[in-house]
PDB file of C-alpha atoms and ligand atoms in Angstrom:
ATOM      1  CA  MET C  25       0.046   0.001  -0.021  1.00 53.00           C
ATOM      2  CA  GLU C  26       1.170   3.543  -0.891  1.00 60.00           C
ATOM      3  CA  ILE C  27       1.855   5.922   1.942  1.00 66.00           C
ATOM      4  CA  LEU C  28      -1.018   8.200   2.477  1.00 77.00           C
ATOM      5  CA  PRO C  29      -0.478  12.081   2.393  1.00 81.00           C
ATOM      6  CA  LYS C  30       0.032  13.349   5.880  1.00 80.00           C
ATOM      7  CA  GLY C  31      -3.495  14.856   6.217  1.00 78.00           C
ATOM      8  CA  LEU C  32      -5.172  11.653   5.103  1.00 85.00           C
ATOM      9  CA  GLN C  33      -3.426   9.202   7.527  1.00 89.00           C
ATOM     10  CA  SER C  34      -6.421   8.973   9.826  1.00 91.00           C
ATOM     11  CA  PHE C  35      -8.079   7.245   7.129  1.00 91.00           C
ATOM     12  CA  CYS C  36      -5.521   4.427   7.094  1.00 94.00           C
ATOM     13  CA  LEU C  37      -6.320   1.145   8.632  1.00 97.00           C
ATOM     14  CA  ARG C  38      -3.001  -0.528   8.629  1.00 96.00           C
ATOM     15  CA  GLY C  39      -2.365  -2.679  11.777  1.00 97.00           C
ATOM     16  CA  LYS C  40      -6.134  -2.956  12.411  1.00 98.00           C
ATOM     17  CA  VAL C  41      -7.994  -6.382  12.324  1.00 98.00           C
ATOM     18  CA  ALA C  42     -11.563  -6.200  10.790  1.00 98.00           C
ATOM     19  CA  ALA C  43     -14.210  -8.995  10.492  1.00 98.00           C
ATOM     20  CA  VAL C  44     -17.233  -8.746   8.014  1.00 98.00           C
ATOM     21  CA  THR C  45     -20.343 -10.931   8.261  1.00 98.00           C
ATOM     22  CA  GLY C  46     -21.838 -12.041   4.932  1.00 98.00           C
ATOM     23  CA  GLY C  47     -18.608 -11.014   3.345  1.00 97.00           C
ATOM     24  CA  SER C  48     -18.397 -13.564   0.524  1.00 97.00           C
ATOM     25  CA  ARG C  49     -20.432 -11.445  -1.957  1.00 97.00           C
ATOM     26  CA  GLY C  50     -22.300  -8.075  -2.757  1.00 98.00           C
ATOM     27  CA  ILE C  51     -21.882  -5.247  -0.527  1.00 98.00           C
ATOM     28  CA  GLY C  52     -20.010  -7.448   2.104  1.00 98.00           C
ATOM     29  CA  LEU C  53     -17.319  -8.461  -0.243  1.00 98.00           C
ATOM     30  CA  ALA C  54     -16.792  -4.785  -1.497  1.00 98.00           C
ATOM     31  CA  VAL C  55     -16.490  -3.920   2.184  1.00 98.00           C
ATOM     32  CA  VAL C  56     -13.951  -6.603   2.684  1.00 98.00           C
ATOM     33  CA  LYS C  57     -11.970  -5.180  -0.425  1.00 98.00           C
ATOM     34  CA  ALA C  58     -12.318  -1.592   0.785  1.00 98.00           C
ATOM     35  CA  LEU C  59     -10.948  -2.380   4.258  1.00 98.00           C
ATOM     36  CA  ALA C  60      -8.179  -4.464   2.920  1.00 98.00           C
ATOM     37  CA  ALA C  61      -7.248  -1.622   0.525  1.00 97.00           C
ATOM     38  CA  ALA C  62      -7.117   0.554   3.445  1.00 97.00           C
ATOM     39  CA  GLY C  63      -4.533  -1.703   5.063  1.00 97.00           C
ATOM     40  CA  ALA C  64      -6.659  -3.771   7.427  1.00 98.00           C
ATOM     41  CA  ASP C  65      -6.261  -7.473   7.974  1.00 98.00           C
ATOM     42  CA  VAL C  66      -9.641  -8.779   7.219  1.00 98.00           C
ATOM     43  CA  ALA C  67     -11.650 -12.050   8.227  1.00 98.00           C
ATOM     44  CA  ILE C  68     -14.797 -13.097   6.212  1.00 98.00           C
ATOM     45  CA  THR C  69     -17.600 -14.760   7.823  1.00 98.00           C
ATOM     46  CA  TYR C  70     -19.874 -16.695   5.553  1.00 97.00           C
ATOM     47  CA  VAL C  71     -22.792 -19.172   5.957  1.00 97.00           C
ATOM     48  CA  SER C  72     -23.246 -21.212   2.654  1.00 93.00           C
ATOM     49  CA  SER C  73     -20.424 -21.010   0.176  1.00 90.00           C
ATOM     50  CA  ASP C  74     -17.276 -22.760   1.058  1.00 90.00           C
ATOM     51  CA  ALA C  75     -15.595 -21.186  -2.054  1.00 95.00           C
ATOM     52  CA  THR C  76     -15.473 -18.073   0.395  1.00 96.00           C
ATOM     53  CA  HIS C  77     -11.966 -19.684   1.464  1.00 97.00           C
ATOM     54  CA  GLU C  78     -10.773 -18.987  -2.197  1.00 97.00           C
ATOM     55  CA  THR C  79     -12.254 -15.539  -2.199  1.00 98.00           C
ATOM     56  CA  ALA C  80     -10.339 -14.714   1.017  1.00 98.00           C
ATOM     57  CA  ARG C  81      -7.073 -16.142  -0.621  1.00 98.00           C
ATOM     58  CA  GLN C  82      -7.602 -13.946  -3.654  1.00 98.00           C
ATOM     59  CA  VAL C  83      -8.207 -10.777  -1.316  1.00 98.00           C
ATOM     60  CA  SER C  84      -5.024 -11.567   0.631  1.00 98.00           C
ATOM     61  CA  GLN C  85      -3.003 -11.830  -2.497  1.00 98.00           C
ATOM     62  CA  GLU C  86      -4.433  -8.710  -4.125  1.00 98.00           C
ATOM     63  CA  PHE C  87      -4.075  -6.412  -1.151  1.00 98.00           C
ATOM     64  CA  GLY C  88      -1.136  -8.016   0.636  1.00 98.00           C
ATOM     65  CA  VAL C  89      -3.073  -8.319   3.885  1.00 98.00           C
ATOM     66  CA  LYS C  90      -4.142 -11.309   5.973  1.00 98.00           C
ATOM     67  CA  CYS C  91      -7.553 -12.548   4.959  1.00 98.00           C
ATOM     68  CA  LEU C  92      -9.197 -15.838   6.110  1.00 98.00           C
ATOM     69  CA  ALA C  93     -12.800 -17.370   5.944  1.00 98.00           C
ATOM     70  CA  TYR C  94     -14.964 -18.417   8.967  1.00 98.00           C
ATOM     71  CA  LYS C  95     -18.230 -20.259   8.641  1.00 97.00           C
ATOM     72  CA  ALA C  96     -20.977 -18.945  11.029  1.00 98.00           C
ATOM     73  CA  GLU C  97     -24.774 -18.713  10.868  1.00 98.00           C
ATOM     74  CA  ILE C  98     -25.558 -15.332  12.547  1.00 98.00           C
ATOM     75  CA  THR C  99     -28.903 -16.518  13.936  1.00 98.00           C
ATOM     76  CA  ASP C 100     -26.993 -19.065  15.957  1.00 98.00           C
ATOM     77  CA  HIS C 101     -25.555 -16.923  18.760  1.00 98.00           C
ATOM     78  CA  VAL C 102     -23.022 -19.714  19.842  1.00 98.00           C
ATOM     79  CA  ALA C 103     -21.787 -20.061  16.097  1.00 98.00           C
ATOM     80  CA  ILE C 104     -21.233 -16.384  15.475  1.00 98.00           C
ATOM     81  CA  ALA C 105     -19.447 -15.925  19.029  1.00 98.00           C
ATOM     82  CA  GLY C 106     -17.464 -18.926  18.164  1.00 98.00           C
ATOM     83  CA  ALA C 107     -16.213 -17.527  14.884  1.00 98.00           C
ATOM     84  CA  LEU C 108     -15.570 -13.975  16.298  1.00 98.00           C
ATOM     85  CA  ASN C 109     -13.575 -15.513  19.130  1.00 98.00           C
ATOM     86  CA  ALA C 110     -11.616 -17.623  16.731  1.00 98.00           C
ATOM     87  CA  ILE C 111     -10.932 -14.573  14.570  1.00 98.00           C
ATOM     88  CA  ALA C 112      -9.665 -12.624  17.678  1.00 98.00           C
ATOM     89  CA  LYS C 113      -7.470 -15.599  18.626  1.00 98.00           C
ATOM     90  CA  ASP C 114      -5.910 -16.110  15.197  1.00 98.00           C
ATOM     91  CA  TYR C 115      -5.421 -12.366  14.398  1.00 98.00           C
ATOM     92  CA  GLY C 116      -4.642 -11.478  18.021  1.00 98.00           C
ATOM     93  CA  LYS C 117      -7.481  -8.943  18.367  1.00 98.00           C
ATOM     94  CA  LEU C 118     -10.497  -7.502  16.752  1.00 98.00           C
ATOM     95  CA  ASP C 119     -10.676  -3.832  15.865  1.00 98.00           C
ATOM     96  CA  ILE C 120     -13.474  -3.318  13.367  1.00 98.00           C
ATOM     97  CA  LEU C 121     -16.658  -5.449  12.975  1.00 99.00           C
ATOM     98  CA  VAL C 122     -19.140  -4.982  10.024  1.00 99.00           C
ATOM     99  CA  ALA C 123     -22.479  -6.638  10.771  1.00 99.00           C
ATOM    100  CA  ASN C 124     -23.392  -6.719   7.164  1.00 98.00           C
ATOM    101  CA  ALA C 125     -25.145 -10.132   6.671  1.00 98.00           C
ATOM    102  CA  GLY C 126     -28.903  -9.709   5.931  1.00 98.00           C
ATOM    103  CA  ILE C 127     -31.814 -10.856   3.980  1.00 98.00           C
ATOM    104  CA  SER C 128     -34.815  -9.322   2.148  1.00 98.00           C
ATOM    105  CA  ALA C 129     -38.196 -10.076   0.709  1.00 96.00           C
ATOM    106  CA  ASN C 130     -41.192  -8.236  -0.362  1.00 95.00           C
ATOM    107  CA  GLY C 131     -44.946  -8.856  -0.661  1.00 96.00           C
ATOM    108  CA  ASN C 132     -48.443  -7.694   0.469  1.00 97.00           C
ATOM    109  CA  THR C 133     -48.499  -7.621   4.164  1.00 98.00           C
ATOM    110  CA  GLU C 134     -51.947  -9.347   4.397  1.00 98.00           C
ATOM    111  CA  ASP C 135     -50.582 -12.455   2.481  1.00 97.00           C
ATOM    112  CA  PHE C 136     -47.118 -12.447   3.948  1.00 98.00           C
ATOM    113  CA  ASP C 137     -45.835 -15.819   5.071  1.00 98.00           C
ATOM    114  CA  PRO C 138     -45.571 -15.617   8.903  1.00 98.00           C
ATOM    115  CA  ASP C 139     -42.380 -17.856   8.855  1.00 98.00           C
ATOM    116  CA  LEU C 140     -40.653 -15.523   6.407  1.00 98.00           C
ATOM    117  CA  PHE C 141     -41.564 -12.732   8.493  1.00 98.00           C
ATOM    118  CA  LYS C 142     -39.983 -14.531  11.523  1.00 98.00           C
ATOM    119  CA  ARG C 143     -36.976 -15.580   9.482  1.00 98.00           C
ATOM    120  CA  ILE C 144     -36.337 -11.909   8.267  1.00 98.00           C
ATOM    121  CA  HIS C 145     -36.247 -10.672  11.715  1.00 98.00           C
ATOM    122  CA  ASP C 146     -34.277 -13.596  12.882  1.00 98.00           C
ATOM    123  CA  VAL C 147     -31.520 -12.845  10.527  1.00 98.00           C
ATOM    124  CA  ASN C 148     -31.797  -9.102  10.379  1.00 98.00           C
ATOM    125  CA  VAL C 149     -32.417  -8.454  14.029  1.00 99.00           C
ATOM    126  CA  ASN C 150     -31.431 -11.320  16.238  1.00 99.00           C
ATOM    127  CA  GLY C 151     -28.435 -12.180  13.949  1.00 98.00           C
ATOM    128  CA  VAL C 152     -27.105  -8.579  14.082  1.00 99.00           C
ATOM    129  CA  PHE C 153     -27.717  -8.409  17.801  1.00 99.00           C
ATOM    130  CA  PHE C 154     -25.827 -11.661  18.327  1.00 99.00           C
ATOM    131  CA  THR C 155     -23.000 -10.477  15.991  1.00 98.00           C
ATOM    132  CA  ILE C 156     -22.409  -7.090  17.758  1.00 98.00           C
ATOM    133  CA  GLN C 157     -22.974  -8.560  21.233  1.00 98.00           C
ATOM    134  CA  ALA C 158     -20.303 -11.147  20.628  1.00 98.00           C
ATOM    135  CA  GLY C 159     -17.964  -8.547  18.875  1.00 98.00           C
ATOM    136  CA  ALA C 160     -18.428  -5.863  21.558  1.00 98.00           C
ATOM    137  CA  LYS C 161     -17.459  -8.553  24.333  1.00 98.00           C
ATOM    138  CA  ILE C 162     -14.099  -8.971  22.779  1.00 98.00           C
ATOM    139  CA  MET C 163     -13.806  -5.093  22.204  1.00 98.00           C
ATOM    140  CA  LEU C 164     -14.733  -4.107  25.516  1.00 98.00           C
ATOM    141  CA  LYS C 165     -12.175  -6.581  26.997  1.00 98.00           C
ATOM    142  CA  GLN C 166      -9.372  -5.399  24.784  1.00 98.00           C
ATOM    143  CA  GLY C 167     -10.203  -1.709  25.573  1.00 97.00           C
ATOM    144  CA  GLY C 168     -11.801  -0.626  22.336  1.00 98.00           C
ATOM    145  CA  GLY C 169     -13.095  -1.212  18.850  1.00 98.00           C
ATOM    146  CA  ASN C 170     -15.335  -0.153  16.028  1.00 98.00           C
ATOM    147  CA  ILE C 171     -18.713  -1.558  14.967  1.00 98.00           C
ATOM    148  CA  ILE C 172     -20.580  -0.742  11.935  1.00 98.00           C
ATOM    149  CA  THR C 173     -24.008  -2.196  11.133  1.00 99.00           C
ATOM    150  CA  MET C 174     -25.428  -2.475   7.531  1.00 99.00           C
ATOM    151  CA  SER C 175     -29.065  -0.890   7.976  1.00 98.00           C
ATOM    152  CA  SER C 176     -30.806   0.622   4.954  1.00 98.00           C
ATOM    153  CA  ILE C 177     -32.732   3.591   3.846  1.00 98.00           C
ATOM    154  CA  SER C 178     -35.726   1.122   4.323  1.00 98.00           C
ATOM    155  CA  ALA C 179     -35.123   1.739   8.094  1.00 98.00           C
ATOM    156  CA  SER C 180     -36.691   5.278   7.723  1.00 98.00           C
ATOM    157  CA  ILE C 181     -38.540   5.566   4.343  1.00 98.00           C
ATOM    158  CA  VAL C 182     -41.252   3.268   2.881  1.00 98.00           C
ATOM    159  CA  ASN C 183     -40.170   1.905  -0.344  1.00 97.00           C
ATOM    160  CA  ARG C 184     -42.295   1.882  -3.454  1.00 95.00           C
ATOM    161  CA  PRO C 185     -43.752   0.387  -5.469  1.00 96.00           C
ATOM    162  CA  GLN C 186     -43.232  -2.870  -3.677  1.00 96.00           C
ATOM    163  CA  PHE C 187     -44.503  -3.583  -0.226  1.00 97.00           C
ATOM    164  CA  GLN C 188     -41.725  -4.749   2.398  1.00 97.00           C
ATOM    165  CA  ALA C 189     -43.088  -4.228   5.852  1.00 98.00           C
ATOM    166  CA  ALA C 190     -41.081  -7.274   7.182  1.00 98.00           C
ATOM    167  CA  TYR C 191     -37.766  -6.091   5.755  1.00 98.00           C
ATOM    168  CA  ASN C 192     -38.187  -2.217   6.693  1.00 98.00           C
ATOM    169  CA  SER C 193     -39.402  -3.065  10.209  1.00 98.00           C
ATOM    170  CA  SER C 194     -36.211  -5.213  10.594  1.00 99.00           C
ATOM    171  CA  LYS C 195     -33.963  -2.456   9.301  1.00 98.00           C
ATOM    172  CA  ALA C 196     -35.545   0.129  11.592  1.00 99.00           C
ATOM    173  CA  ALA C 197     -34.651  -2.226  14.492  1.00 99.00           C
ATOM    174  CA  VAL C 198     -31.123  -2.408  13.261  1.00 99.00           C
ATOM    175  CA  SER C 199     -30.908   1.418  13.248  1.00 98.00           C
ATOM    176  CA  MET C 200     -32.379   1.670  16.741  1.00 98.00           C
ATOM    177  CA  LEU C 201     -30.148  -1.061  18.079  1.00 98.00           C
ATOM    178  CA  THR C 202     -27.084   0.773  16.619  1.00 99.00           C
ATOM    179  CA  LYS C 203     -27.990   4.048  18.364  1.00 98.00           C
ATOM    180  CA  CYS C 204     -28.731   2.172  21.695  1.00 98.00           C
ATOM    181  CA  VAL C 205     -25.480   0.311  21.813  1.00 98.00           C
ATOM    182  CA  ALA C 206     -23.537   3.358  20.475  1.00 98.00           C
ATOM    183  CA  THR C 207     -24.473   5.512  23.405  1.00 98.00           C
ATOM    184  CA  GLU C 208     -24.171   2.496  25.866  1.00 98.00           C
ATOM    185  CA  TRP C 209     -20.493   1.721  24.911  1.00 98.00           C
ATOM    186  CA  ALA C 210     -19.349   5.230  23.673  1.00 98.00           C
ATOM    187  CA  THR C 211     -17.305   6.005  26.860  1.00 98.00           C
ATOM    188  CA  ARG C 212     -15.961   2.408  26.920  1.00 97.00           C
ATOM    189  CA  GLY C 213     -14.032   2.833  23.684  1.00 97.00           C
ATOM    190  CA  VAL C 214     -16.420   1.061  21.233  1.00 98.00           C
ATOM    191  CA  ARG C 215     -17.730   3.195  18.511  1.00 98.00           C
ATOM    192  CA  VAL C 216     -20.826   2.198  16.763  1.00 98.00           C
ATOM    193  CA  ASN C 217     -22.511   3.591  13.623  1.00 99.00           C
ATOM    194  CA  ALA C 218     -24.865   2.344  10.927  1.00 99.00           C
ATOM    195  CA  VAL C 219     -24.424   2.604   7.113  1.00 99.00           C
ATOM    196  CA  CYS C 220     -27.946   3.051   5.129  1.00 99.00           C
ATOM    197  CA  PRO C 221     -27.426   1.967   1.545  1.00 98.00           C
ATOM    198  CA  GLY C 222     -30.179   2.830  -1.080  1.00 98.00           C
ATOM    199  CA  TYR C 223     -30.703   0.465  -4.125  1.00 98.00           C
ATOM    200  CA  VAL C 224     -27.403  -1.072  -4.703  1.00 98.00           C
ATOM    201  CA  LEU C 225     -27.017  -3.794  -7.513  1.00 98.00           C
ATOM    202  CA  THR C 226     -26.351  -7.243  -5.796  1.00 98.00           C
ATOM    203  CA  ASP C 227     -27.818 -10.688  -5.811  1.00 96.00           C
ATOM    204  CA  MET C 228     -30.405  -9.319  -3.307  1.00 97.00           C
ATOM    205  CA  THR C 229     -31.804  -6.529  -5.573  1.00 97.00           C
ATOM    206  CA  ASN C 230     -31.118  -8.693  -8.784  1.00 96.00           C
ATOM    207  CA  GLU C 231     -33.652 -11.493  -7.322  1.00 95.00           C
ATOM    208  CA  PHE C 232     -36.283  -8.652  -7.362  1.00 94.00           C
ATOM    209  CA  ILE C 233     -35.362  -7.050 -10.807  1.00 95.00           C
ATOM    210  CA  SER C 234     -35.059 -10.457 -12.606  1.00 95.00           C
ATOM    211  CA  LYS C 235     -38.785 -11.045 -11.905  1.00 94.00           C
ATOM    212  CA  ASN C 236     -39.859  -7.414 -12.466  1.00 95.00           C
ATOM    213  CA  GLU C 237     -37.559  -5.352 -14.824  1.00 96.00           C
ATOM    214  CA  ALA C 238     -40.026  -2.389 -14.636  1.00 97.00           C
ATOM    215  CA  MET C 239     -39.613  -2.260 -10.973  1.00 97.00           C
ATOM    216  CA  GLY C 240     -35.834  -1.881 -11.242  1.00 97.00           C
ATOM    217  CA  LYS C 241     -36.344   0.867 -13.706  1.00 98.00           C
ATOM    218  CA  GLN C 242     -38.586   2.566 -11.363  1.00 98.00           C
ATOM    219  CA  TRP C 243     -36.284   2.372  -8.411  1.00 98.00           C
ATOM    220  CA  GLN C 244     -33.612   4.110 -10.588  1.00 98.00           C
ATOM    221  CA  GLU C 245     -36.113   6.852 -11.614  1.00 98.00           C
ATOM    222  CA  LEU C 246     -36.892   7.424  -8.009  1.00 98.00           C
ATOM    223  CA  THR C 247     -33.174   8.042  -7.294  1.00 98.00           C
ATOM    224  CA  PRO C 248     -32.049  11.558  -7.983  1.00 98.00           C
ATOM    225  CA  LEU C 249     -28.672  10.110  -9.456  1.00 98.00           C
ATOM    226  CA  LYS C 250     -30.895   8.052 -11.896  1.00 98.00           C
ATOM    227  CA  ARG C 251     -28.934   4.723 -11.352  1.00 98.00           C
ATOM    228  CA  PHE C 252     -28.299   1.921  -8.825  1.00 98.00           C
ATOM    229  CA  GLY C 253     -25.321   2.343  -6.491  1.00 98.00           C
ATOM    230  CA  THR C 254     -22.493  -0.068  -6.847  1.00 98.00           C
ATOM    231  CA  PRO C 255     -21.341  -2.365  -3.831  1.00 98.00           C
ATOM    232  CA  GLU C 256     -17.976  -0.372  -3.999  1.00 98.00           C
ATOM    233  CA  GLU C 257     -19.858   2.855  -3.467  1.00 98.00           C
ATOM    234  CA  ILE C 258     -20.754   1.491   0.113  1.00 98.00           C
ATOM    235  CA  GLY C 259     -17.166   0.586   0.844  1.00 98.00           C
ATOM    236  CA  GLY C 260     -15.852   4.141   1.222  1.00 96.00           C
ATOM    237  CA  ALA C 261     -18.496   4.973   3.986  1.00 98.00           C
ATOM    238  CA  VAL C 262     -17.482   1.844   5.916  1.00 98.00           C
ATOM    239  CA  VAL C 263     -13.735   2.672   5.680  1.00 98.00           C
ATOM    240  CA  TRP C 264     -14.459   6.201   6.956  1.00 97.00           C
ATOM    241  CA  LEU C 265     -16.560   5.023   9.884  1.00 98.00           C
ATOM    242  CA  ALA C 266     -13.951   2.186  10.780  1.00 98.00           C
ATOM    243  CA  SER C 267     -11.120   4.732  10.742  1.00 97.00           C
ATOM    244  CA  ASP C 268     -10.019   7.567  13.093  1.00 96.00           C
ATOM    245  CA  ALA C 269     -11.177  10.130  10.550  1.00 96.00           C
ATOM    246  CA  SER C 270     -14.575   9.616  12.008  1.00 97.00           C
ATOM    247  CA  SER C 271     -13.654   9.602  15.671  1.00 97.00           C
ATOM    248  CA  TYR C 272     -16.417  12.036  16.760  1.00 98.00           C
ATOM    249  CA  VAL C 273     -19.056  10.056  14.732  1.00 98.00           C
ATOM    250  CA  VAL C 274     -21.235   8.042  17.248  1.00 98.00           C
ATOM    251  CA  GLY C 275     -24.667   6.363  16.717  1.00 98.00           C
ATOM    252  CA  ALA C 276     -25.036   7.968  13.161  1.00 98.00           C
ATOM    253  CA  GLU C 277     -26.834   6.525  10.192  1.00 98.00           C
ATOM    254  CA  ILE C 278     -24.834   7.291   7.044  1.00 98.00           C
ATOM    255  CA  THR C 279     -27.054   7.409   4.022  1.00 98.00           C
ATOM    256  CA  VAL C 280     -25.328   6.268   0.745  1.00 98.00           C
ATOM    257  CA  ASP C 281     -28.375   6.307  -1.692  1.00 98.00           C
ATOM    258  CA  GLY C 282     -27.856   8.487  -4.690  1.00 98.00           C
ATOM    259  CA  GLY C 283     -30.229  10.992  -3.105  1.00 98.00           C
ATOM    260  CA  TYR C 284     -33.137   8.624  -2.947  1.00 98.00           C
ATOM    261  CA  SER C 285     -34.318   9.615   0.648  1.00 97.00           C
ATOM    262  CA  CYS C 286     -34.349  13.285  -0.243  1.00 97.00           C
ATOM    263  CA  TRP C 287     -37.553  12.802  -2.323  1.00 95.00           C
TER     264      TRP C 287
HETATM  265  N1  NAD X 320     -28.487  -4.342  -2.114  1.00 84.97           N
HETATM  266  C1  NAD X 320     -29.105  -3.292  -1.550  1.00 84.97           C
HETATM  267  O1  NAD X 320     -29.886  -2.470  -2.227  1.00 84.97           O
HETATM  268  C2  NAD X 320     -29.271  -3.036  -0.151  1.00 84.97           C
HETATM  269  C3  NAD X 320     -29.708  -1.757   0.278  1.00 84.97           C
HETATM  270  C4  NAD X 320     -29.758  -1.555   1.701  1.00 84.97           C
HETATM  271  C5  NAD X 320     -29.229  -2.429   2.611  1.00 84.97           C
HETATM  272  N2  NAD X 320     -28.701  -3.522   2.131  1.00 84.97           N
HETATM  273  C6  NAD X 320     -28.191  -4.507   3.047  1.00 84.97           C
HETATM  274  O2  NAD X 320     -26.690  -4.710   2.821  1.00 84.97           O
HETATM  275  C7  NAD X 320     -26.385  -5.905   3.262  1.00 84.97           C
HETATM  276  C8  NAD X 320     -25.706  -6.852   2.227  1.00 84.97           C
HETATM  277  O3  NAD X 320     -26.701  -7.136   1.234  1.00 84.97           O
HETATM  278  P1  NAD X 320     -26.439  -7.324  -0.222  1.00 84.97           P
HETATM  279  O4  NAD X 320     -27.212  -6.665  -1.193  1.00 84.97           O
HETATM  280  O5  NAD X 320     -24.986  -7.572  -0.500  1.00 84.97           O
HETATM  281  O6  NAD X 320     -26.977  -8.818  -0.342  1.00 84.97           O
HETATM  282  P2  NAD X 320     -26.558 -10.348  -0.595  1.00 84.97           P
HETATM  283  O7  NAD X 320     -27.657 -11.181  -0.557  1.00 84.97           O
HETATM  284  O8  NAD X 320     -25.586 -10.279  -1.847  1.00 84.97           O
HETATM  285  O9  NAD X 320     -25.580 -10.606   0.490  1.00 84.97           O
HETATM  286  C9  NAD X 320     -26.091 -10.987   1.844  1.00 84.97           C
HETATM  287  C10 NAD X 320     -24.862 -11.839   2.514  1.00 84.97           C
HETATM  288  O10 NAD X 320     -25.477 -12.081   3.841  1.00 84.97           O
HETATM  289  C11 NAD X 320     -25.217 -13.531   3.964  1.00 84.97           C
HETATM  290  N3  NAD X 320     -26.220 -14.043   4.965  1.00 84.97           N
HETATM  291  C12 NAD X 320     -27.685 -14.077   4.730  1.00 84.97           C
HETATM  292  N4  NAD X 320     -28.201 -14.677   5.785  1.00 84.97           N
HETATM  293  C13 NAD X 320     -27.206 -15.100   6.685  1.00 84.97           C
HETATM  294  C14 NAD X 320     -27.191 -15.822   7.883  1.00 84.97           C
HETATM  295  N5  NAD X 320     -28.240 -16.282   8.342  1.00 84.97           N
HETATM  296  N6  NAD X 320     -26.056 -16.054   8.445  1.00 84.97           N
HETATM  297  C15 NAD X 320     -24.935 -15.628   7.967  1.00 84.97           C
HETATM  298  N7  NAD X 320     -24.865 -14.950   6.775  1.00 84.97           N
HETATM  299  C16 NAD X 320     -26.030 -14.744   6.112  1.00 84.97           C
HETATM  300  C17 NAD X 320     -25.398 -14.172   2.757  1.00 84.97           C
HETATM  301  O11 NAD X 320     -24.758 -15.434   2.673  1.00 84.97           O
HETATM  302  C18 NAD X 320     -24.659 -13.077   1.887  1.00 84.97           C
HETATM  303  O12 NAD X 320     -23.151 -13.200   1.890  1.00 84.97           O
HETATM  304  C19 NAD X 320     -27.747  -6.697   3.887  1.00 84.97           C
HETATM  305  O13 NAD X 320     -27.862  -6.560   5.226  1.00 84.97           O
HETATM  306  C20 NAD X 320     -28.721  -5.891   3.191  1.00 84.97           C
HETATM  307  O14 NAD X 320     -30.116  -5.757   3.881  1.00 84.97           O
HETATM  308  C21 NAD X 320     -28.628  -3.910   0.856  1.00 84.97           C
HETATM  309  O1  LIG X 321     -36.113  -5.049  -0.935  1.00 84.97           O
HETATM  310  C1  LIG X 321     -34.985  -4.427  -1.442  1.00 84.97           C
HETATM  311  C2  LIG X 321     -34.075  -3.875  -0.515  1.00 84.97           C
HETATM  312  O2  LIG X 321     -32.984  -4.642  -0.355  1.00 84.97           O
HETATM  313  C3  LIG X 321     -33.573  -2.577  -0.915  1.00 84.97           C
HETATM  314  O3  LIG X 321     -32.656  -2.885  -1.796  1.00 84.97           O
HETATM  315  C4  LIG X 321     -32.782  -1.665   0.055  1.00 84.97           C
HETATM  316  O4  LIG X 321     -32.981  -1.999   1.321  1.00 84.97           O
HETATM  317  C5  LIG X 321     -33.020  -0.356  -0.041  1.00 84.97           C
HETATM  318  O5  LIG X 321     -34.466   0.077   0.343  1.00 84.97           O
END
């Protein structure tokens, strides 16, 4: 990595250890690469694709940092705590934790499958709670750390044209959880903030667009920038929040949405 100009050194993450849940693809993988590009050693947690070990090897090779993969289902508090403890042991510490993993679905509320509602809340709310609880235990013990949750503009706006009450209520919980723990841990050295992306082109959004192309066009039309975001465009916000350049930012929701939530 090139040496940063003097005024930009607070953005550097060299010497830091980061973990990213759901880091095998989409926004999570872009965040892994952005953290690695800023100099951090990174651990990826994944749930389904063992190919993540190869992804980690490639990240390590491309950015010259340590990068390993760990399997953990985030709704299983023992599993995610086990993975984060293993990361802290293997890397020597845990400075940055990005609670990125999440799922989405939409549909009319009156017909929405109750089990799917429970699953969305289990992954997006319980899973994020278990992740940040386990990460904070390590960080509070070691004397500090930095947690970033992946919320959404859906935490505070109602999407259209599709109905997604289950997803939006789960992301509202993520944003409030973020503010609660941010204030709880602020004076104990653990800084917590949320990133709220708008429509970003990933497997998650592609699943909707592949079934309804017109909806994808409408999402872009409703965005002042008139296009989807890329996963890479979320990485910069995470690096800033993870770095000392944002040292006075606590409990914030950083919106990265091409202007969507202005309208
Ligand atoms: N794509 C968007 O437009 C958008 C917008 C706002 C917020 N987000 C949020 O960003 C995050 C990443 O989304 P994405 O678009 O990259 O989606 P994605 O579907 O490509 O990635 C989600 C990742 O989470 C992992 N995951 C899902 N359930 C899990 C579980 N139970 N345990 C462990 N890992 C699990 C998946 O394996 C995958 O790696 C999500 O929290 C999502 O809600 C996405
Ligand atoms: O249901 C689609 C969502 O994933 C959406 O992409 C996002 O949360 C922005 O509202």
